[in-house]
Amino acid sequence: MSHFAALVVYAFFASIVFGITQRTEPKNMIRFGAFCFGGFVLAAIVVSWGMFLLKH
């Protein structure tokens, strides 16, 4: 499993937990979970891009 695939799996399950524990309405749970998932993945891409630029 690549690092990116592991990140996506972690982000998926963490987002499910965040959505369930932080919101009460099912619709809001899904929206917040999707927001967290996108934030995890986007942050990882930005940070890895920054590390790449610092290395070169």
Coordinates of C-alpha atoms in Angstrom, one line a residue:
M1 CA 0.0 0.0 0.0
S2 CA 1.4 3.4 -0.9
H3 CA 1.6 6.3 1.5
F4 CA -1.2 8.1 -0.4
A5 CA -3.5 5.1 -0.2
A6 CA -2.8 4.8 3.5
L7 CA -3.6 8.4 3.9
V8 CA -6.9 8.1 2.0
V9 CA -7.9 5.1 4.1
Y10 CA -7.1 6.9 7.4
A11 CA -8.8 10.1 6.2
F12 CA -11.9 8.1 5.3
F13 CA -12.3 6.4 8.7
A14 CA -11.3 9.5 10.7
S15 CA -13.9 11.5 8.8
I16 CA -16.6 9.0 9.6
V17 CA -15.7 9.3 13.3
F18 CA -15.6 13.1 13.2
G19 CA -18.9 13.3 11.3
I20 CA -20.7 11.0 13.8
T21 CA -19.2 12.6 16.9
Q22 CA -19.4 16.2 16.0
R23 CA -22.9 16.5 14.4
T24 CA -26.4 15.3 15.4
E25 CA -28.3 15.4 12.1
P26 CA -27.5 12.6 9.6
K27 CA -27.3 15.1 6.7
N28 CA -24.9 17.3 8.6
M29 CA -22.9 14.2 9.6
I30 CA -22.3 13.4 6.0
R31 CA -21.5 16.9 5.0
F32 CA -19.1 17.4 7.9
G33 CA -17.4 14.0 7.2
A34 CA -17.0 14.9 3.5
F35 CA -15.5 18.3 4.5
C36 CA -13.1 16.6 6.9
F37 CA -12.1 14.0 4.3
G38 CA -11.4 16.7 1.7
G39 CA -9.4 18.7 4.3
F40 CA -7.3 15.7 5.2
V41 CA -6.4 14.9 1.6
L42 CA -5.9 18.5 0.5
A43 CA -3.7 19.2 3.5
A44 CA -1.6 16.2 2.8
I45 CA -1.1 17.2 -0.8
V46 CA -0.1 20.7 0.1
V47 CA 2.3 19.6 2.8
S48 CA 3.9 16.9 0.6
W49 CA 4.3 19.5 -2.2
G50 CA 5.9 21.9 0.2
M51 CA 8.3 19.2 1.4
F52 CA 9.2 18.4 -2.2
L53 CA 9.9 22.1 -3.0
L54 CA 12.1 22.4 0.1
K55 CA 14.1 19.3 -0.9
H56 CA 14.9 20.6 -4.4

